[in-house]
PDB file of C-alpha atoms in Angstrom:
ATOM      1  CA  UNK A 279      13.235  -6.964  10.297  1.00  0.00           C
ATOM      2  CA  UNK A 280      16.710  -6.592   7.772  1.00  0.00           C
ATOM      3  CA  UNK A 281      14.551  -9.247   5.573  1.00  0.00           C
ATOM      4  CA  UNK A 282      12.376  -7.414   5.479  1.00  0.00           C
ATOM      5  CA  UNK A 283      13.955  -4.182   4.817  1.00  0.00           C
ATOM      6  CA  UNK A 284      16.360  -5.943   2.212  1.00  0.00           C
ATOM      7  CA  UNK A 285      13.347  -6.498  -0.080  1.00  0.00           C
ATOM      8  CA  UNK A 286      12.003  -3.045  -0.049  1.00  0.00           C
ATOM      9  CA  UNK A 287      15.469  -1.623  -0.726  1.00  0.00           C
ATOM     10  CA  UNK A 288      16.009  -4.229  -3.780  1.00  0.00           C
ATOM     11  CA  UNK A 289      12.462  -4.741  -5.053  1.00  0.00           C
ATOM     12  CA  UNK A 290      13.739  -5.671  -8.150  1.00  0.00           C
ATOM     13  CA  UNK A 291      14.787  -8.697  -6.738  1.00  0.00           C
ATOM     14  CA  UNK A 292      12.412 -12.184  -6.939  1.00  0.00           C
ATOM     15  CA  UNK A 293      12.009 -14.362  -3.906  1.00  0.00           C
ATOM     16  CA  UNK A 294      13.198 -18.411  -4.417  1.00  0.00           C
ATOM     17  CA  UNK A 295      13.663 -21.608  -2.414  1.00  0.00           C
ATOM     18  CA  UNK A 296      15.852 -22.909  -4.558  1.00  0.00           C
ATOM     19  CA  UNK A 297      19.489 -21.111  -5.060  1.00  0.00           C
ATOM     20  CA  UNK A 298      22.316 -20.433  -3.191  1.00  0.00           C
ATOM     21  CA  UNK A 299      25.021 -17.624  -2.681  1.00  0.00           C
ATOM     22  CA  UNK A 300      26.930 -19.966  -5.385  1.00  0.00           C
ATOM     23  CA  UNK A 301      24.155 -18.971  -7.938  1.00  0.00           C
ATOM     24  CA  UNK A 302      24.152 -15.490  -7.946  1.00  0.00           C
ATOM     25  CA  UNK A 303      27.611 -14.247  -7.696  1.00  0.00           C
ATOM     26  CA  UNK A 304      26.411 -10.566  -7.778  1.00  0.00           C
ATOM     27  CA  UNK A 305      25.440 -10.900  -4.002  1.00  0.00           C
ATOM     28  CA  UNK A 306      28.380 -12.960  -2.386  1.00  0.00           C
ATOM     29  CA  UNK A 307      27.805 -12.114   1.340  1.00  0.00           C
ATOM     30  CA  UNK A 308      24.485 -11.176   1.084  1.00  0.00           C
ATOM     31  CA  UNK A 309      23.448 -14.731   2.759  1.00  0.00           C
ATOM     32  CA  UNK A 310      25.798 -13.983   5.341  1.00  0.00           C
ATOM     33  CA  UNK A 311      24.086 -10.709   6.489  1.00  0.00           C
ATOM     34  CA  UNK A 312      20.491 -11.649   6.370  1.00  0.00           C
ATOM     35  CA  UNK A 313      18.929 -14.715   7.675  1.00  0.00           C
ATOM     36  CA  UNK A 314      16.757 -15.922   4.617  1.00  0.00           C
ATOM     37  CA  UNK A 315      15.867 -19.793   6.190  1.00  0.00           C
ATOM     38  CA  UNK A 316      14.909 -21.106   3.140  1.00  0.00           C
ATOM     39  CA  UNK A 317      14.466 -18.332   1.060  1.00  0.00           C
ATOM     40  CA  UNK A 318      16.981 -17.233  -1.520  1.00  0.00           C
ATOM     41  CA  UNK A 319      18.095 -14.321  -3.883  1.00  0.00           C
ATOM     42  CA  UNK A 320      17.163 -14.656  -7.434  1.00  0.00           C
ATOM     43  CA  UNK A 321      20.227 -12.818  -9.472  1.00  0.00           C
ATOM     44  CA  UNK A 322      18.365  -9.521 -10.876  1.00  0.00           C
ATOM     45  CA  UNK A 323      19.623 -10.049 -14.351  1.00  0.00           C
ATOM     46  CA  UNK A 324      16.115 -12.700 -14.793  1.00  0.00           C
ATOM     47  CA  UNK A 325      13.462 -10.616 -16.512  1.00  0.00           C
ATOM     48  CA  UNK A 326      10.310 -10.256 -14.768  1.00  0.00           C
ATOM     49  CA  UNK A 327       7.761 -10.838 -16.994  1.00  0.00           C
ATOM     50  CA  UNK A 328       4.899 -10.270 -14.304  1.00  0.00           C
ATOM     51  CA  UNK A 329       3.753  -7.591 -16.136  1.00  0.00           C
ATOM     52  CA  UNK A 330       2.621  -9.861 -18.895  1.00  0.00           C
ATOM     53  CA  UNK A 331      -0.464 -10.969 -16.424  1.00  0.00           C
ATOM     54  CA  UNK A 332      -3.941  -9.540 -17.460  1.00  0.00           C
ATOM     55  CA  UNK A 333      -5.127  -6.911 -14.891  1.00  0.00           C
ATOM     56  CA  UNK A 334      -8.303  -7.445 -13.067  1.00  0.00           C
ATOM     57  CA  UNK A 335      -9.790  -4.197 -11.894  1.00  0.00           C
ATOM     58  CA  UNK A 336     -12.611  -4.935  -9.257  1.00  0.00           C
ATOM     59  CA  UNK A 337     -15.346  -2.359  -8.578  1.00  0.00           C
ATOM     60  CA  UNK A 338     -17.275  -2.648  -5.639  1.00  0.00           C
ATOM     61  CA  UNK A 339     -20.890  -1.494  -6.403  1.00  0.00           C
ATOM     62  CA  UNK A 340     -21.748   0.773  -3.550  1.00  0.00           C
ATOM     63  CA  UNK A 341     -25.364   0.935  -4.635  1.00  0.00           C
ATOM     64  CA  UNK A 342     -27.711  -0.744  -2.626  1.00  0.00           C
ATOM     65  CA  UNK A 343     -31.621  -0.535  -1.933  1.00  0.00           C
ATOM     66  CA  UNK A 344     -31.710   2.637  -0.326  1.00  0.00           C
ATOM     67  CA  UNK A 345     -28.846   4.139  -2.384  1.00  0.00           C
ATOM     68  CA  UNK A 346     -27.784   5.668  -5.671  1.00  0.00           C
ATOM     69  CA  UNK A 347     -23.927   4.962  -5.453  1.00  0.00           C
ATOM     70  CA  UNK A 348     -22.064   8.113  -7.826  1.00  0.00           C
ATOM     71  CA  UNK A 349     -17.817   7.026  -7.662  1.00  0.00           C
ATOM     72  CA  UNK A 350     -15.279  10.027  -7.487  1.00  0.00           C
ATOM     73  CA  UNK A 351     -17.617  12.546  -7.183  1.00  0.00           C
ATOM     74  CA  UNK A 352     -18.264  15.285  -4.726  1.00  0.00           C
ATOM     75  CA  UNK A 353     -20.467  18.744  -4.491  1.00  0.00           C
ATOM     76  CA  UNK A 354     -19.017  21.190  -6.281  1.00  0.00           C
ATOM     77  CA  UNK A 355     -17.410  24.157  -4.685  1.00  0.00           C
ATOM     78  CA  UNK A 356     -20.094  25.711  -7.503  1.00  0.00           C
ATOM     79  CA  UNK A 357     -22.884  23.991  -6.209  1.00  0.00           C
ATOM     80  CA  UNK A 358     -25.495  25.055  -4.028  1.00  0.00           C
ATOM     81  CA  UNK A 359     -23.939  24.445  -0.820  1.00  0.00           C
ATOM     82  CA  UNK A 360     -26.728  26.384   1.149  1.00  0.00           C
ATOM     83  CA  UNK A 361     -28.473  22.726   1.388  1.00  0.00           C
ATOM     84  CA  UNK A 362     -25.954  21.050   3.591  1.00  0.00           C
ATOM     85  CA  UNK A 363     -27.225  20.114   6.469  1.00  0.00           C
ATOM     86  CA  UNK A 364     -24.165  18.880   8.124  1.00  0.00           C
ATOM     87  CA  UNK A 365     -21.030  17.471   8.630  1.00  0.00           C
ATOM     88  CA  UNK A 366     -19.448  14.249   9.965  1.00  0.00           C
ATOM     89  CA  UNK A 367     -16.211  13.164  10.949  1.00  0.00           C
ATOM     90  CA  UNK A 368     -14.305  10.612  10.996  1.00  0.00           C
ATOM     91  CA  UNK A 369     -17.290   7.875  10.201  1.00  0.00           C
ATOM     92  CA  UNK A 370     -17.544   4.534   8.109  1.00  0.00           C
ATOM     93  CA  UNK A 371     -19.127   4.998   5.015  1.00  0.00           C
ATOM     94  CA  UNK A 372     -21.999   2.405   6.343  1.00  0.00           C
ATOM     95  CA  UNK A 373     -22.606   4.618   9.849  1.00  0.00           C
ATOM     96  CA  UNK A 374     -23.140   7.587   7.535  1.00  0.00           C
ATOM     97  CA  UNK A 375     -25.663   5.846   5.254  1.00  0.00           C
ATOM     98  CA  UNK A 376     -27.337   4.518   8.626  1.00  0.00           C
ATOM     99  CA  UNK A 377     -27.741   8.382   9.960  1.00  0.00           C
ATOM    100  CA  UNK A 378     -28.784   9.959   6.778  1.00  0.00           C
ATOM    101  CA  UNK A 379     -31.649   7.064   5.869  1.00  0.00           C
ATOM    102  CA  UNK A 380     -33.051   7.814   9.825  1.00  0.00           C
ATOM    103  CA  UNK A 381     -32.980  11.758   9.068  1.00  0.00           C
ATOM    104  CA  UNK A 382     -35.648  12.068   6.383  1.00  0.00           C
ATOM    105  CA  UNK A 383     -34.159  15.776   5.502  1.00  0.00           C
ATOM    106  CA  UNK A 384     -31.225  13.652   3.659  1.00  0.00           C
ATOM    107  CA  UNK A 385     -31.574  13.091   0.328  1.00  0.00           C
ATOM    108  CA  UNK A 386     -27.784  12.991  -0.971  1.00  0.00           C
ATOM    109  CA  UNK A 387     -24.450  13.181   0.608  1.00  0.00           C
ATOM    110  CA  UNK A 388     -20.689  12.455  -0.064  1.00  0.00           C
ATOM    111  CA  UNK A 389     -18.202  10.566   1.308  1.00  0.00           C
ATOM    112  CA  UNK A 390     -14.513  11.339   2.042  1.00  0.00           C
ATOM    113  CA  UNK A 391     -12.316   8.594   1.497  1.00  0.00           C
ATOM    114  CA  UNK A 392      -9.018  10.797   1.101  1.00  0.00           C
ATOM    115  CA  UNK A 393      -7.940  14.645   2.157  1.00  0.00           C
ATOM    116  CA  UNK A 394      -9.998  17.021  -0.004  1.00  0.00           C
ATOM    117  CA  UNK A 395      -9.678  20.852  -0.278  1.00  0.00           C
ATOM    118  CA  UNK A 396     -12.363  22.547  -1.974  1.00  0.00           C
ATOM    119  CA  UNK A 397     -11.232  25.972  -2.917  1.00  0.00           C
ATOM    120  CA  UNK A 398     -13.137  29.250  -4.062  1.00  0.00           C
ATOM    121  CA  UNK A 399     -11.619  30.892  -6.955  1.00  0.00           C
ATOM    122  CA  UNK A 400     -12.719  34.311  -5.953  1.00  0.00           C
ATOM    123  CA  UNK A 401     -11.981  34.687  -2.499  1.00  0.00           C
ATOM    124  CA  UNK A 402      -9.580  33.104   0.045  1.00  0.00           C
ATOM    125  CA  UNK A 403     -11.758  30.652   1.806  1.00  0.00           C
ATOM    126  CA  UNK A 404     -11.830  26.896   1.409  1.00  0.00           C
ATOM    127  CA  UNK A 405     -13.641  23.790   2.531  1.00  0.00           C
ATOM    128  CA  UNK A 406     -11.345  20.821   3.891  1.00  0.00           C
ATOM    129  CA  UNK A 407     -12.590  17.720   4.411  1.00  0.00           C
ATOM    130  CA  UNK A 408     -10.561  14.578   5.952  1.00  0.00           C
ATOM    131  CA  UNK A 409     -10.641  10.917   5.262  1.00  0.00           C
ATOM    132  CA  UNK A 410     -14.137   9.385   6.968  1.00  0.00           C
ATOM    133  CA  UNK A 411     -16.120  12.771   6.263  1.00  0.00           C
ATOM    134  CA  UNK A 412     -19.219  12.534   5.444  1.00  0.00           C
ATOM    135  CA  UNK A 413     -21.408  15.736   4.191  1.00  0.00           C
ATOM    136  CA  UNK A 414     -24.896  15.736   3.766  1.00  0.00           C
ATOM    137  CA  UNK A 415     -27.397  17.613   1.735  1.00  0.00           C
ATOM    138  CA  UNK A 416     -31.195  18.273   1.312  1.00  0.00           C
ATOM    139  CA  UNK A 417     -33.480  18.983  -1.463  1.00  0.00           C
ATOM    140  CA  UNK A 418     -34.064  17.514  -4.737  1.00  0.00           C
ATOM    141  CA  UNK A 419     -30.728  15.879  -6.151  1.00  0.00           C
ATOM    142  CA  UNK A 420     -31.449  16.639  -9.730  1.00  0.00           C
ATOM    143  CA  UNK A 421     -31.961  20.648  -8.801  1.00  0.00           C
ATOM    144  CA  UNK A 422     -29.607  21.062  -6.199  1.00  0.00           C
ATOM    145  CA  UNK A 423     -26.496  18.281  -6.754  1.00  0.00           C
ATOM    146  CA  UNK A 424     -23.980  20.119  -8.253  1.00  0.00           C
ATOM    147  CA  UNK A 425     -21.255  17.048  -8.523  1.00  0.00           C
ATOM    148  CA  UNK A 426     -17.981  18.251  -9.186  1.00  0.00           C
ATOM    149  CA  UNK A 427     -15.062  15.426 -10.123  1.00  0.00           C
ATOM    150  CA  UNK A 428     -13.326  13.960  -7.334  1.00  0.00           C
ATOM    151  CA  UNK A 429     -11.124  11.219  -8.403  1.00  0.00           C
ATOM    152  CA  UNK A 430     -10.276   8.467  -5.541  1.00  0.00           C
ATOM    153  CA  UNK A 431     -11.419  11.422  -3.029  1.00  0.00           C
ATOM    154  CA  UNK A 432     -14.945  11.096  -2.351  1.00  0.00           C
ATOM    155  CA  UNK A 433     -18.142   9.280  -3.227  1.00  0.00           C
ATOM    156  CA  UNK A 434     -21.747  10.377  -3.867  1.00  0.00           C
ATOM    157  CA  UNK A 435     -24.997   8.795  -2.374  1.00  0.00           C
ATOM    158  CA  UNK A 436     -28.559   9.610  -3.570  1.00  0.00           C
ATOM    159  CA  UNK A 437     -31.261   8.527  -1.633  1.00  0.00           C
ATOM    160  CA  UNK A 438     -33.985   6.582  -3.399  1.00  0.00           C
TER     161      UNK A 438
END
């Protein structure tokens, strides 16, 4: 557990097998404190260089045979909300696909993957929407999808 907690507290600290309290005099008793078996302190003063990697960013394409997958979107507080249908909570994103292909009303929907507060500018009412919502919507996408942007918040679906 102090291991542990040593190495969030110092993150700018690497992780070595191969030194010794001898070889990084900034840290004398540190090896005294914490039990580090075979692992050992590298003296801060070495420059990461980490950062120098190339960055990979993965995408997982939501879309499938059934589905139209729209990232960080959701409907807009502007949008014709008089189409929704319903609301779930606290579903996987695949048990929400599942119910709206078996209720032929659904044509689109979102999905909440982080808190979400949808506020109306003119009055003092809101929609709030928790991780694992899922809201769904009928009509005609193209007419009645009003997406709004919802970075790392929610995700759109359009039936095919």
């Amino acid at each position: 557990m102090f291991k542990n907690l040593f190495f969030m507290l110092s993150s700018s600290i690497l992780i070595s097998s191969s030194l010794s309290a001898e070889a990084c005099p900034d840290f004398p008793d540190i090896f005294d404190f914490f039990d580090f078996e075979e692992e050992a302190i590298i003296c801060p003063d070495y420059k990461d260089i980490t950062g120098e990697l190339p960055v990979i960013t993965i995408v997982a394409d939501q879309s499938d045979s059934n589905w139209t997958y729209i990232p960080d979107v959701a409907q807009s507080k502007f949008g014709d909300w008089s189409t929704c249908i319903g609301l779930a909570h606290n579903v996987s994103r695949e048990a929400a696909k599942a119910y709206a292909e078996k209720n032929s009303k659904v044509t689109f929907f979102f999905y909440v993957k982080q808190y979400m507060v949808l506020e109306d500018d003119e009055s003092i009412i809101a929609r709030i929407f928790m991780q694992g919502d899922a809201v769904f919507f009928s009509g005609d996408p193209e007419k009645v999808a009003s997406w709004g942007t919802a970075t790392d918040m929610a995700d759109g679906y359009v039936k095919r």
